[in-house]
XYZ file of C-alpha atoms in Angstrom:
438
model
C 15.705 -204.030 145.018
C 18.717 -204.181 142.565
C 19.677 -202.712 138.843
C 17.804 -204.606 136.251
C 20.733 -206.778 134.620
C 18.534 -205.496 131.078
C 18.941 -201.216 131.766
C 20.930 -199.309 128.950
C 21.607 -195.976 129.349
C 22.231 -193.462 125.817
C 23.912 -190.174 126.047
C 21.758 -187.320 124.733
C 22.282 -183.952 124.391
C 19.801 -183.179 127.245
C 20.203 -185.197 128.985
C 19.851 -189.135 129.901
C 17.463 -191.886 128.274
C 17.215 -194.801 130.387
C 15.900 -198.035 128.307
C 15.360 -201.300 129.798
C 15.535 -204.352 127.214
C 13.370 -206.652 129.034
C 9.670 -204.101 129.952
C 10.786 -201.780 127.210
C 10.567 -199.487 129.978
C 11.726 -195.725 128.563
C 12.609 -193.162 131.301
C 14.504 -189.422 130.267
C 16.165 -188.344 133.108
C 17.996 -184.691 133.624
C 21.885 -184.613 133.526
C 21.557 -184.523 137.255
C 19.451 -187.403 138.196
C 21.044 -189.487 135.907
C 24.461 -189.207 138.051
C 22.257 -189.075 140.928
C 21.001 -192.491 139.885
C 25.085 -193.552 139.256
C 25.027 -193.007 142.670
C 22.556 -195.139 144.307
C 23.486 -198.219 142.069
C 24.306 -200.761 144.987
C 21.765 -198.733 147.432
C 18.937 -198.886 144.912
C 16.686 -198.753 149.135
C 17.814 -195.941 149.856
C 15.929 -193.712 146.882
C 12.638 -195.317 147.736
C 13.043 -192.963 151.353
C 14.986 -189.856 149.525
C 13.294 -189.825 146.003
C 10.130 -192.100 146.328
C 8.692 -191.031 143.303
C 12.409 -191.711 141.070
C 12.134 -195.380 143.283
C 8.446 -195.733 142.114
C 9.196 -194.571 138.275
C 11.877 -196.708 138.561
C 10.463 -199.340 139.731
C 7.376 -199.544 138.081
C 9.097 -199.449 134.264
C 11.680 -202.943 135.305
C 14.199 -200.947 135.910
C 14.857 -202.293 139.456
C 13.864 -205.708 140.799
C 13.320 -207.147 143.870
C 17.124 -208.945 145.111
C 16.036 -212.420 145.039
C 13.762 -211.988 141.214
C 16.450 -214.003 138.146
C 15.268 -211.811 135.004
C 16.461 -213.887 132.102
C 14.061 -216.953 134.023
C 11.422 -214.868 134.238
C 11.807 -213.703 130.596
C 11.841 -217.698 129.552
C 8.324 -218.658 132.209
C 7.107 -215.550 130.924
C 7.629 -216.968 127.299
C 7.296 -220.189 128.079
C 3.337 -219.189 128.834
C 2.672 -217.117 126.337
C 3.998 -219.780 123.540
C 1.695 -223.387 125.557
C -1.894 -220.510 124.574
C -4.707 -222.790 123.778
C -7.199 -220.592 123.410
C -5.298 -220.602 119.753
C -4.684 -222.584 117.103
C -2.775 -222.215 113.595
C -3.478 -224.832 111.616
C -1.359 -224.990 107.988
C -2.509 -226.792 104.778
C 0.396 -227.993 102.009
C -2.106 -229.572 99.456
C 0.596 -229.648 96.704
C 3.863 -228.601 96.169
C 3.784 -228.102 92.326
C 3.769 -224.934 91.553
C 2.336 -222.510 88.455
C 5.319 -220.817 88.198
C 9.152 -220.986 87.895
C 10.464 -218.620 90.323
C 15.087 -218.948 91.136
C 15.077 -218.203 93.976
C 12.233 -220.791 95.680
C 13.836 -223.796 97.735
C 11.040 -226.632 97.266
C 11.664 -228.811 94.953
C 8.448 -229.273 92.297
C 6.872 -233.012 90.551
C 4.130 -233.658 89.507
C 3.243 -236.152 92.029
C 3.441 -233.503 95.562
C -0.275 -233.648 95.684
C -2.140 -234.018 99.023
C -4.356 -237.707 98.856
C -7.609 -238.697 99.871
C -6.423 -240.598 102.963
C -4.114 -237.363 103.810
C -7.373 -235.387 103.350
C -9.710 -237.189 105.705
C -7.323 -237.057 107.994
C -6.792 -233.124 107.789
C -10.785 -232.274 108.189
C -10.569 -234.592 110.780
C -7.313 -232.591 112.443
C -9.703 -229.716 112.281
C -12.318 -230.852 114.427
C -10.077 -232.080 116.752
C -9.096 -228.878 117.110
C -12.153 -226.966 116.645
C -13.651 -228.949 119.497
C -11.106 -228.202 122.047
C -13.094 -226.299 125.010
C -10.618 -224.418 125.513
C -10.006 -222.967 122.134
C -10.999 -219.518 120.976
C -9.674 -218.625 117.487
C -8.603 -221.566 114.608
C -6.774 -220.567 111.958
C -6.541 -221.828 108.941
C -4.016 -221.100 106.228
C -2.759 -222.202 102.976
C 0.531 -223.147 101.764
C 2.672 -224.992 98.829
C 4.009 -224.932 96.352
C 0.481 -223.219 94.925
C -2.058 -224.053 97.239
C -5.096 -222.624 94.671
C -4.019 -225.269 91.989
C -5.604 -227.665 94.028
C -8.896 -224.760 94.920
C -11.753 -227.559 94.350
C -10.341 -230.540 95.544
C -8.551 -230.239 98.657
C -8.779 -226.061 99.318
C -12.545 -225.284 99.968
C -13.393 -229.037 101.591
C -11.193 -227.437 104.317
C -12.454 -224.185 104.251
C -15.855 -225.706 104.539
C -15.153 -228.216 107.396
C -13.902 -225.053 109.442
C -16.533 -223.080 109.067
C -19.243 -225.735 110.263
C -16.578 -226.847 113.257
C -16.446 -223.534 113.956
C -20.594 -222.730 113.512
C -20.865 -225.738 115.837
C -18.879 -224.795 118.468
C -19.174 -221.004 118.172
C -15.533 -220.672 117.612
C -13.918 -217.593 115.650
C -12.380 -218.548 112.370
C -9.241 -216.651 110.590
C -8.322 -217.828 107.116
C -5.478 -216.642 105.059
C -3.475 -217.710 102.263
C 0.559 -217.696 101.170
C -0.066 -217.250 97.338
C 1.444 -216.002 94.163
C -1.946 -214.858 93.218
C -2.456 -216.423 89.721
C -5.330 -218.379 90.281
C -6.517 -215.726 93.040
C -9.410 -214.876 90.000
C -12.950 -213.206 90.480
C -14.325 -216.895 89.852
C -12.615 -217.956 93.447
C -12.805 -214.801 95.382
C -16.877 -215.240 95.045
C -17.088 -218.464 96.088
C -14.288 -217.716 98.705
C -16.821 -214.759 99.364
C -19.763 -217.247 100.033
C -18.385 -219.950 101.982
C -17.362 -217.502 104.844
C -20.233 -214.810 104.526
C -21.671 -215.691 107.719
C -19.198 -217.825 110.599
C -20.904 -217.349 114.446
C -23.456 -214.083 112.675
C -20.357 -212.482 110.958
C -18.354 -212.331 108.046
C -14.669 -214.149 108.182
C -11.951 -211.467 106.436
C -9.782 -213.813 104.826
C -5.796 -212.385 104.613
C -3.680 -213.499 101.108
C 0.039 -212.739 101.417
C 1.897 -212.173 97.263
C 4.726 -211.847 96.655
C 6.026 -209.492 93.942
C 9.108 -208.972 92.568
C 9.100 -205.667 91.643
C 7.683 -203.534 88.304
C 6.012 -205.992 85.523
C 9.620 -205.458 83.739
C 11.489 -206.683 86.728
C 8.737 -209.174 88.248
C 8.354 -210.769 84.683
C 11.633 -212.222 84.531
C 11.180 -213.473 87.566
C 8.468 -215.349 88.272
C 6.991 -216.983 84.346
C 4.590 -219.268 84.009
C 6.433 -223.171 82.766
C 6.091 -221.710 79.308
C 8.081 -218.594 80.137
C 4.792 -215.980 80.111
C 4.744 -213.186 82.487
C 1.863 -212.897 86.042
C 2.214 -209.420 86.884
C -1.411 -208.241 84.618
C -2.837 -211.340 86.184
C -2.032 -210.954 89.500
C -2.119 -206.732 90.019
C -6.148 -207.080 88.558
C -6.440 -210.467 90.878
C -5.093 -208.598 93.909
C -7.249 -205.114 92.935
C -10.352 -207.601 92.689
C -10.011 -208.869 96.365
C -9.379 -205.837 97.579
C -12.654 -204.695 96.226
C -14.269 -208.095 98.219
C -12.628 -206.150 101.335
C -10.448 -209.192 101.538
C -7.202 -208.676 103.503
C -3.383 -208.400 100.537
C -0.713 -208.162 102.087
C 1.719 -207.329 99.476
C 5.128 -209.028 99.878
C 7.834 -206.856 97.786
C 10.669 -209.420 97.713
C 13.567 -206.894 96.682
C 17.039 -207.311 95.301
C 19.886 -204.641 94.649
C 18.890 -205.499 91.440
C 14.951 -204.007 91.515
C 14.690 -201.806 94.481
C 14.055 -198.524 92.622
C 11.934 -200.511 89.964
C 9.069 -200.405 93.374
C 8.400 -197.051 92.923
C 6.714 -198.271 89.354
C 4.628 -200.305 91.406
C 3.626 -197.973 93.875
C 2.374 -196.510 90.634
C 0.252 -199.582 89.761
C -1.463 -199.152 93.079
C -2.730 -195.637 92.563
C -5.784 -196.207 91.006
C -6.575 -198.341 94.253
C -9.940 -196.448 95.254
C -9.046 -194.964 98.675
C -11.825 -197.063 101.136
C -10.049 -200.154 99.511
C -7.040 -199.477 101.030
C -7.264 -200.136 104.583
C -7.435 -203.652 103.426
C -3.883 -202.807 101.644
C -0.396 -203.253 103.303
C 3.075 -203.552 101.787
C 5.869 -206.276 103.564
C 9.388 -205.155 102.425
C 12.071 -208.095 102.169
C 15.055 -208.874 101.282
C 15.434 -212.107 99.114
C 17.291 -213.869 101.555
C 19.510 -215.733 98.720
C 20.874 -211.699 97.795
C 24.113 -210.383 99.256
C 22.071 -207.226 100.235
C 23.950 -203.758 99.822
C 24.015 -200.768 102.711
C 22.778 -198.956 99.688
C 20.116 -201.132 98.963
C 19.214 -201.385 102.520
C 18.846 -197.372 102.993
C 16.914 -198.037 99.892
C 13.857 -199.793 101.587
C 14.108 -197.633 104.154
C 13.236 -195.241 101.538
C 11.190 -196.896 99.917
C 8.836 -197.673 103.153
C 8.898 -193.595 104.053
C 7.223 -193.469 100.764
C 4.833 -196.201 100.687
C 3.840 -194.277 104.447
C 3.809 -190.652 103.526
C 1.063 -191.965 100.457
C -0.606 -193.212 103.177
C -0.266 -197.070 103.039
C 0.580 -199.727 105.683
C 4.022 -200.601 105.966
C 6.262 -203.312 107.836
C 9.569 -204.276 107.609
C 10.786 -207.478 109.415
C 13.618 -206.306 111.712
C 15.363 -208.052 114.268
C 14.331 -204.598 116.786
C 10.105 -205.564 115.843
C 11.497 -208.238 118.769
C 8.710 -211.077 117.172
C 9.315 -214.933 118.498
C 8.169 -216.460 115.695
C 5.074 -218.916 115.007
C 7.145 -222.099 114.516
C 7.720 -221.477 118.778
C 4.682 -221.820 119.380
C 3.076 -225.748 120.276
C -0.406 -224.389 119.289
C 0.857 -223.950 115.543
C 1.635 -227.244 112.901
C 2.201 -227.563 109.521
C 0.444 -230.602 107.890
C 2.002 -231.405 104.535
C 0.119 -233.318 101.128
C 1.696 -236.110 102.432
C 1.096 -236.448 106.153
C 4.031 -235.666 107.696
C 4.316 -232.541 110.498
C 6.302 -229.975 110.345
C 6.426 -226.748 112.311
C 8.712 -223.901 110.151
C 7.939 -223.032 106.289
C 10.858 -221.914 105.441
C 12.847 -225.217 104.760
C 12.363 -227.771 102.145
C 9.888 -230.495 103.660
C 11.875 -233.010 103.120
C 10.905 -236.428 105.102
C 13.106 -236.346 107.467
C 13.371 -233.338 108.542
C 9.111 -233.368 109.797
C 8.607 -233.579 113.083
C 5.381 -236.115 113.240
C 2.915 -237.149 111.186
C -0.824 -237.398 111.437
C -2.365 -239.722 112.853
C -5.512 -241.981 110.786
C -7.791 -240.272 113.986
C -6.715 -236.976 113.186
C -4.607 -236.616 115.634
C -0.570 -235.098 115.421
C 2.084 -237.453 116.412
C 4.857 -235.517 116.642
C 9.032 -237.105 117.006
C 11.991 -236.602 118.778
C 12.999 -233.510 116.873
C 9.969 -231.927 117.686
C 11.248 -232.285 121.362
C 14.588 -231.458 120.461
C 12.934 -227.661 118.972
C 11.247 -227.535 122.576
C 13.741 -228.036 124.228
C 15.891 -225.081 121.808
C 13.610 -222.242 121.865
C 15.188 -220.284 124.619
C 18.127 -220.089 123.205
C 22.214 -221.912 124.128
C 24.046 -220.251 127.778
C 25.557 -217.030 125.377
C 22.300 -216.782 124.388
C 20.672 -216.031 127.613
C 24.017 -214.390 129.100
C 23.816 -211.851 126.036
C 22.535 -208.215 127.133
C 19.544 -207.700 124.008
C 18.633 -211.555 124.472
C 14.878 -209.985 126.127
C 14.761 -209.114 122.045
C 16.934 -211.385 120.084
C 16.142 -214.392 122.112
C 19.075 -216.069 120.154
C 16.866 -216.152 116.556
C 14.219 -218.874 115.285
C 14.225 -222.518 116.809
C 14.680 -223.538 113.458
C 18.715 -221.897 113.516
C 18.851 -223.726 117.081
C 18.117 -226.517 114.960
C 20.162 -226.405 112.872
C 23.790 -225.614 115.100
C 22.360 -227.785 118.107
C 25.758 -228.567 120.222
C 27.032 -224.855 119.528
C 27.531 -222.651 122.438
C 27.628 -219.354 120.407
C 26.235 -216.220 118.635
C 24.098 -218.094 116.407
C 24.278 -214.578 114.736
C 27.855 -213.463 115.448
C 26.768 -210.170 116.876
C 29.803 -207.382 117.681
C 29.085 -205.304 120.430
C 28.149 -202.797 118.207
C 25.956 -204.655 116.366
C 24.263 -205.213 119.608
C 23.724 -201.772 120.385
C 22.229 -201.066 116.846
C 19.938 -202.569 118.014
C 18.996 -201.137 120.723
C 18.932 -198.164 119.378
C 16.746 -198.889 116.168
C 14.002 -200.596 118.589
C 14.510 -197.448 121.175
C 13.818 -195.418 118.193
C 10.416 -198.375 116.926
C 9.149 -197.377 120.214
C 9.510 -193.644 120.601
C 8.288 -193.406 117.248
C 5.727 -195.976 117.636
C 4.348 -193.922 121.310
C 3.649 -190.689 118.681
C 1.245 -192.553 116.143
């Protein structure tokens, strides 16, 4: 046996915390036990005979491993199996890249002809039938993105939902439905139509989810999220959110925070105060910094306090941090983004230019992937620098979009210093300890 290459020790006032980055194993050791472990660093097997309880605890949590184990390879093999799983499929559809708002930070181009044709609509329906008909599939996730997808509610969105409901019922598969929308068109009329369509899929009611963005309180939001004629959208979005919650829909309200608007979110919390308590179970806040804004340390601190304020009010809150060690949906083989023009992508955080497509949708509803997709698969697990890094199990080199765009650079793509890496590990450890107390 040997000590894991992913062990990290933190000296505390009352002893030592031993943390394994690969397994999330945590052991709190008395000072004398930590010294004992150090003394047996090169003869771990002897611990089994002299201190069997300590040896078993170390082995159970991954702090010691067999001599022939390549821990990095083992991680990659585990992740590969997860990414290749066939029991779920997530299909994201862009009915249109047009939008009814004009936000300064939007990375998409908008023109009047960016709408899915009847031909691509039929191909997408066939794709849904093909995927749901797969015998290994258990859950089909249908997600709408754009542009503003609800601009094509009657012509594209509802026909695709109808097909998904039909084939999931025929094949006994679970269905999940989600939208990324600005919320302006999530009207009571549209809510009622969606609810009726989803009332029974294999004997249960499907609860759709919606990610809706706010850019501060009414003043700041309406400065950013205006209609083409300059009208603000805050009041309409808030009203629609509350109606959707009353129907039991799951709402993820994304706070797009900047140095300028961060303080105004306390007003937004007040605007949610009239929601009945039984409706808040369907509400979650997702706090994100606008990436074009150079977030100051003061704003990051305010972001943490805002999270604490929301939590204190009884709301569920998520802050995207690297320490959460999540992979991007685009890293998984069982996800695809079908654009309005029939081109297929993996990532929704870049412009949908044809030269960035990773495949196309055939006339019989199959995805034909290209060499760019093959490159993505090859780059998913990082370069040689990533794989040798002591925080590789947490960072894994970042998202594959960054890896594709920096292909050939054998460096840390995030340019982390040793201090920054240890800060990430400490954040992960604190995250695990805090969640274990809940």
